[in-house]
Short mmCIF file of C-alpha atoms in Angstrom, two decimals:
data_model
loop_
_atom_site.label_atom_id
_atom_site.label_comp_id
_atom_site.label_asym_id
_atom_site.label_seq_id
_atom_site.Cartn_x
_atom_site.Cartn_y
_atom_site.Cartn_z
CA UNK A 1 -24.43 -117.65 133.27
CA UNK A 2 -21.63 -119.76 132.42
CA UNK A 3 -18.13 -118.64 132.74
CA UNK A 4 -17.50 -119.13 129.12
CA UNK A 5 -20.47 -116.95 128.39
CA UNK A 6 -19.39 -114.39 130.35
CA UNK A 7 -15.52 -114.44 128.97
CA UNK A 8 -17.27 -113.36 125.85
CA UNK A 9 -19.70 -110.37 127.45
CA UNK A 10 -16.66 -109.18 128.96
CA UNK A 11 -14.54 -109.01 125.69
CA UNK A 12 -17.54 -107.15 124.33
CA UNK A 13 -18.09 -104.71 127.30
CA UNK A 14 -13.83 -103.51 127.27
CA UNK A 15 -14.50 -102.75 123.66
CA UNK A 16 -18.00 -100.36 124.42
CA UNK A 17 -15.82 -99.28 127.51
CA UNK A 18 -12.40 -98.41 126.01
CA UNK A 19 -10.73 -98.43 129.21
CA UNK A 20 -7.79 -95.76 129.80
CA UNK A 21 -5.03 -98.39 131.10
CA UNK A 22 -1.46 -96.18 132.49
CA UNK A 23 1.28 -98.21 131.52
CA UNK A 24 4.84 -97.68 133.71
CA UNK A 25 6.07 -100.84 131.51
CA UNK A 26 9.70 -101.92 130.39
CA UNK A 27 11.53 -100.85 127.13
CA UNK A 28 11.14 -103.85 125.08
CA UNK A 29 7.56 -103.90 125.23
CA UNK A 30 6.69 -100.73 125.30
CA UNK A 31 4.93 -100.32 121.72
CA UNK A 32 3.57 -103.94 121.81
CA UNK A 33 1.78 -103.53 125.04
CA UNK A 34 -0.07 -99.93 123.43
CA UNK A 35 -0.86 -102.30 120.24
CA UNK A 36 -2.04 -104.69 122.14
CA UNK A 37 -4.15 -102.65 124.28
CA UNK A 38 -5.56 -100.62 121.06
CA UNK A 39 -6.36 -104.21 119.32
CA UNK A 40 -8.83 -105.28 122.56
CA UNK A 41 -10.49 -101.61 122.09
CA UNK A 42 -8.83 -100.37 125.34
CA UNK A 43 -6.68 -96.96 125.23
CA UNK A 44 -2.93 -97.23 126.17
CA UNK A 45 -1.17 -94.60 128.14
CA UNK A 46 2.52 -95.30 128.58
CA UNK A 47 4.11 -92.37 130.90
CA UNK A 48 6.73 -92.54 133.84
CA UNK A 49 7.41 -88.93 134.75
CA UNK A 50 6.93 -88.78 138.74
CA UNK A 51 5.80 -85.26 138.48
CA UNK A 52 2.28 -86.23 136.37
CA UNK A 53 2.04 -89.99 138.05
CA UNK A 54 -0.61 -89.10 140.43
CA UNK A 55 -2.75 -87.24 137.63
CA UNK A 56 -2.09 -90.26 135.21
CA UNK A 57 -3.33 -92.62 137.86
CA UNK A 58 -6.35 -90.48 138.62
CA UNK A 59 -7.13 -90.44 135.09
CA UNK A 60 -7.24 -93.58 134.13
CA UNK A 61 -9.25 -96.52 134.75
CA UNK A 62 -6.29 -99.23 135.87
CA UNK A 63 -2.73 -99.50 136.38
CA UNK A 64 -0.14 -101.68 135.65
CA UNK A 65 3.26 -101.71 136.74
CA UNK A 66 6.10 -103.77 134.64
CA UNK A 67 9.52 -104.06 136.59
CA UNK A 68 10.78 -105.09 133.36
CA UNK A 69 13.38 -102.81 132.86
CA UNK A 70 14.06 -101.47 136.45
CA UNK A 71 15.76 -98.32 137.68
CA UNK A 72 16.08 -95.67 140.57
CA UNK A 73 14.09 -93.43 138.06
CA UNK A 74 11.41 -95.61 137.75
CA UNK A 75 10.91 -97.25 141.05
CA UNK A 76 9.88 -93.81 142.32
CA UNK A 77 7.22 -93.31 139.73
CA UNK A 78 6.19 -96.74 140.36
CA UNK A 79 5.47 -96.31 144.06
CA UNK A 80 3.90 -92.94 143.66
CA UNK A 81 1.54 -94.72 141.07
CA UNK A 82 0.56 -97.36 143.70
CA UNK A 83 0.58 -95.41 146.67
CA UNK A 84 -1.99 -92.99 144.50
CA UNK A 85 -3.66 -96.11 143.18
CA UNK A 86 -4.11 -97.50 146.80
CA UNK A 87 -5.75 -94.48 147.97
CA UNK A 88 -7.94 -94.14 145.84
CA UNK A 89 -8.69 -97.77 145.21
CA UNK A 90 -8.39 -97.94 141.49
CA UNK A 91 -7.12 -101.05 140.13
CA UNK A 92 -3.76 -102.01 139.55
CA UNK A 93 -1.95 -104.70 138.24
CA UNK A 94 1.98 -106.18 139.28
CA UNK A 95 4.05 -108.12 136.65
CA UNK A 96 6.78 -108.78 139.05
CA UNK A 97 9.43 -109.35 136.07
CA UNK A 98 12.83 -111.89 137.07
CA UNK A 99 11.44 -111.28 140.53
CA UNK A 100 14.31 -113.12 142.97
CA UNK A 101 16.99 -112.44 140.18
CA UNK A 102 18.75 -109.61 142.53
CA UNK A 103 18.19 -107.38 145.55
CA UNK A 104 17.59 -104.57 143.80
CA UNK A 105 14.01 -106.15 142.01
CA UNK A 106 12.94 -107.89 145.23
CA UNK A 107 13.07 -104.61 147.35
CA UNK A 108 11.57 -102.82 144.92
CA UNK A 109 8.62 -105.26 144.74
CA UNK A 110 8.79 -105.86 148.72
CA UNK A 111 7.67 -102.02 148.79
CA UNK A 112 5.48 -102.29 146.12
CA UNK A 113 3.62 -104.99 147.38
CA UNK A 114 2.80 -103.03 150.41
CA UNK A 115 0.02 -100.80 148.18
CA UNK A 116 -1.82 -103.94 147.90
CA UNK A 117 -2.35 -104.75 144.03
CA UNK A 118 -5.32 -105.79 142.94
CA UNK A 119 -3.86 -108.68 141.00
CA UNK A 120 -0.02 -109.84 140.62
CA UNK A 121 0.13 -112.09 137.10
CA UNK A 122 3.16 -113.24 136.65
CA UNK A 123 5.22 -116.90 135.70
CA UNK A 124 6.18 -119.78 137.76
CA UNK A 125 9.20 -118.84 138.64
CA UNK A 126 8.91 -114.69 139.46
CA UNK A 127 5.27 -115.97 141.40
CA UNK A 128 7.71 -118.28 143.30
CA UNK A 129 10.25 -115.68 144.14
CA UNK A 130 7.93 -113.36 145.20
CA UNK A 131 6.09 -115.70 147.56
CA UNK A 132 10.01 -116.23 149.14
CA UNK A 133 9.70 -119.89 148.54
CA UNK A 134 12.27 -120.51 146.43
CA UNK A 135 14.33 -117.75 145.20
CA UNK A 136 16.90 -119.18 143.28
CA UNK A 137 14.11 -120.69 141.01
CA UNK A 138 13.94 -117.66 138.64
CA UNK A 139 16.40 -117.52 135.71
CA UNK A 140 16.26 -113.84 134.28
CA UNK A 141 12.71 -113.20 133.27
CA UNK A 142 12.27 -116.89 131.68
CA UNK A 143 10.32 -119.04 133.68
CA UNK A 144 12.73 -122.66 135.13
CA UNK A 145 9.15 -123.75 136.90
CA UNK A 146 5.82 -125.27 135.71
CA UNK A 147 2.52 -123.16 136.34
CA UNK A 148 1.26 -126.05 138.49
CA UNK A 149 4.71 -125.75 140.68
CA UNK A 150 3.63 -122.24 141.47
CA UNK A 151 0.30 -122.98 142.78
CA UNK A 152 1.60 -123.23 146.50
CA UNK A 153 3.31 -119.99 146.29
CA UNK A 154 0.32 -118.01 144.63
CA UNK A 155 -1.95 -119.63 147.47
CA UNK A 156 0.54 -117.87 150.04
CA UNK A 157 0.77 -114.72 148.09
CA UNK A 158 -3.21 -114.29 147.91
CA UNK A 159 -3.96 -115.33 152.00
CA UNK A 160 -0.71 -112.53 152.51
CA UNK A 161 -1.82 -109.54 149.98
CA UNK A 162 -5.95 -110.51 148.68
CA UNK A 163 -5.14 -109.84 145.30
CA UNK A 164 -6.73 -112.21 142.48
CA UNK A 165 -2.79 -114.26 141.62
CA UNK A 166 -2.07 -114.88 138.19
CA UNK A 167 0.47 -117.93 137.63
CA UNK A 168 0.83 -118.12 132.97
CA UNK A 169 1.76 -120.70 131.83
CA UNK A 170 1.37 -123.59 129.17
CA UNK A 171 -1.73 -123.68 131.65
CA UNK A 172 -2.59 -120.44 133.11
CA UNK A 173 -3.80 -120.84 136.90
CA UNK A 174 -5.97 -117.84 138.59
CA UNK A 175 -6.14 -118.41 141.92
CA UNK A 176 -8.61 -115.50 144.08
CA UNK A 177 -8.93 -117.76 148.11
CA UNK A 178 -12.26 -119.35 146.95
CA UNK A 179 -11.41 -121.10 143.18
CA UNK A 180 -8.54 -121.92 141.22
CA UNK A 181 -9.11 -121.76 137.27
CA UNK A 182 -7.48 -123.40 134.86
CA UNK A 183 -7.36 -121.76 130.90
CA UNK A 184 -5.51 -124.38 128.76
CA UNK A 185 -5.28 -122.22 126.10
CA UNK A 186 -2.10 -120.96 123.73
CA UNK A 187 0.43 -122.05 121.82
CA UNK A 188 4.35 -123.19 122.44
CA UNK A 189 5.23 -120.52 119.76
CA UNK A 190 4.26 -117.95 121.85
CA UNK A 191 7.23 -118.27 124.40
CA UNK A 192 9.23 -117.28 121.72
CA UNK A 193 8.02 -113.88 121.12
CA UNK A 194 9.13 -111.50 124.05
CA UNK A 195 6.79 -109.44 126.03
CA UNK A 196 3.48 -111.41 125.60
CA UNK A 197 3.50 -111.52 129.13
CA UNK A 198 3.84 -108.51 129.56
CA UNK A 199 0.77 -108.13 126.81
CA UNK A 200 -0.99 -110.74 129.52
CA UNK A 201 -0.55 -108.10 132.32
CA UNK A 202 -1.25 -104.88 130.19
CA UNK A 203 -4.28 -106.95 129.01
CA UNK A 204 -5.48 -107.74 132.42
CA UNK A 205 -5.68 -104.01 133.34
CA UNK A 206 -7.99 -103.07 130.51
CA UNK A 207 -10.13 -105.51 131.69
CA UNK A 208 -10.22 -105.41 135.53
CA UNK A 209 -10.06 -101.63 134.76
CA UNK A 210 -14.09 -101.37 133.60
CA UNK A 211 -15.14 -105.31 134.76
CA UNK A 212 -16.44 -105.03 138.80
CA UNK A 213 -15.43 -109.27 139.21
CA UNK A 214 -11.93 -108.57 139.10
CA UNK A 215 -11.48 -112.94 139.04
CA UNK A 216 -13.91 -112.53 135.95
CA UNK A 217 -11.95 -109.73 134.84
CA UNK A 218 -8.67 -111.74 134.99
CA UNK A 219 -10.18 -114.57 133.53
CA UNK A 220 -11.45 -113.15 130.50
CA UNK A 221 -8.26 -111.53 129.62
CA UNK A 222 -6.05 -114.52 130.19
CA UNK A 223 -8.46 -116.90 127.61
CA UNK A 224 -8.49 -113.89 125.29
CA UNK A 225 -4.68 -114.15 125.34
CA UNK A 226 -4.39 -117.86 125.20
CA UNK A 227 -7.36 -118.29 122.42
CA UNK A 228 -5.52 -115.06 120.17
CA UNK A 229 -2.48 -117.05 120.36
CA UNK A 230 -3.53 -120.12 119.47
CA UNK A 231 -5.61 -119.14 116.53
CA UNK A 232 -2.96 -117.02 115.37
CA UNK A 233 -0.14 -119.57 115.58
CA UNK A 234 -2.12 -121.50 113.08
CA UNK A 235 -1.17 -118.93 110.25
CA UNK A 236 1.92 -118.09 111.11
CA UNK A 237 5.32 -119.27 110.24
CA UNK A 238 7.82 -118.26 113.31
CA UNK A 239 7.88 -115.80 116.05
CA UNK A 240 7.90 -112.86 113.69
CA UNK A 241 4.75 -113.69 111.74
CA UNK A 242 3.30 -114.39 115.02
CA UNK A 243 3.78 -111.30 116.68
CA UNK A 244 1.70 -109.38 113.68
CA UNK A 245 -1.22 -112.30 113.57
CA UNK A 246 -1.65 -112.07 117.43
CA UNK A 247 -2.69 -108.61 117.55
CA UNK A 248 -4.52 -108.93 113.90
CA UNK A 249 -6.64 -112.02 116.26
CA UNK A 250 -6.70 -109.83 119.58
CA UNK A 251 -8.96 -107.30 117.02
CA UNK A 252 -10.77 -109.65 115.17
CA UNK A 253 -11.78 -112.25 117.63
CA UNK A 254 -15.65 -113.35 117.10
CA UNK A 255 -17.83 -114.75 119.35
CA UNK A 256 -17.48 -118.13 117.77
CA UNK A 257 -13.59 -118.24 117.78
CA UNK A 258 -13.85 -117.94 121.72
CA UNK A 259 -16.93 -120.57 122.60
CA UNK A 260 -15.38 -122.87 120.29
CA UNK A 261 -11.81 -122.76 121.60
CA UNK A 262 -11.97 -122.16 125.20
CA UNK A 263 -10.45 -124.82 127.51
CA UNK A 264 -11.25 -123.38 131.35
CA UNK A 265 -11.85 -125.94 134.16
CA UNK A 266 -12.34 -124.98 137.79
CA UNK A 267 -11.21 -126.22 141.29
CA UNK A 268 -13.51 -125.52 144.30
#
């Protein structure tokens, strides 16, 4: 079956599934990333509390863990969640947010990285960083690099930890040892909305959390993202009118909206 067949089955099969996806995300993204999450038909559970982290993990059907807003607190809970997602091999997703932007981020992913995640998605820059290339290169949580400039990096980060490396982008690149993928889907509006990356990664746990292909499982969320943005910035009028079409698009998406959008190309 074709890959573009497929993106749609597995769009279909998180909404029978309604994946329980535990959440240790930032602030500013908190509510989105729960909309976002209820919109694909997946259930959101946003908790940080070290004392229930191993329960929530055992719970639920995928992690994902959002530096965004780092502390002491937090970096706890977020390495009990791993460590307990690592042993038990349930999936779990890194958004390695402004990775290289101080000491205190890139130890906290160094230790992180350790529990082996089943997919880092991140941009150019923070994939960069956390590959030790080029440090310098990230600015904040913005992206100074091209997706394509990353491509090195996430090659060294997936021969290093085996996890399925997500480089978005105005082209997102998935890159698993064997292919690279390339989903030119989106829409410049959407860099100006904050957190739809962090929407990417929450998104990308629903769907490696019930999908076995965890590449396929990547995949399909990151078109999903790009073709919901894209249609949506077509009715919208800034940022703000964006932010409400996207997840309106994320629930509403047909069959026809996806196999008539999608832009995917491969490299064996």
């Amino acid at each position: 079956m074709p890959m573009e067949n497929k993106i749609w089955k597995h769009i279909e099969y998180v909404r029978q599934q309604s994946p329980l996806v535990h959440n240790i995300t930032n602030y500013v993204v908190m509510n989105n990333t729960a909309n976002a999450l209820l919109a694909v038909g997946a259930s959101p559970i946003i908790a940080h509390a070290q004392s229930e982290m191993k329960e929530m993990v055992n719970i639920s059907n995928a992690l994902v863990i959002n530096i965004g807003t780092l502390d002491e607190y937090w970096t706890e809970s977020m390495l009990i969640a791993a460590h307990e997602a690592h042993e038990t091999r349930k999936p779990w997703i890194l958004d390695p947010v402004g990775a290289g932007a101080t000491s205190f981020r890139n130890e906290t992913l160094r230790k992180l990285l350790a529990y082996k995640p089943t997919v880092i998605r991140g941009n150019a820059s923070e994939i960069i960083a956390l590959a030790k290339t080029n440090i310098s290169a990230t600015k904040g949580v913005d992206s100074t690099a091209a997706s394509y400039e990353a491509i090195e990096a996430a090659v060294n980060l997936q021969r290093e930890y085996g996890a399925v490396i997500c480089i978005s982008g105005a082209t997102d690149i998935i890159i698993n040892g064997a292919t690279s993928v390339f989903i030119e889907n989106g829409d410049p509006l959407m860099t100006k909305v904050t957190g739809l990356g962090c929407t990417a990664s929450a998104l990308t746990g629903a769907f490696t959390g019930c999908i076995s292909d965890k590449t396929e499982a990547v995949i399909a969320a990151m078109a999903l993202m790009g073709i919901a943005g894209e249609l949506a910035a077509k009715h919208s009028n800034g940022p703000g009118s964006l932010q409400l079409n996207f997840i309106d698009k994320l629930y509403s998406i047909t069959e026809e909206e996806v196999m008539s959008n999608i832009r995917i190309r491969y490299d064996r």
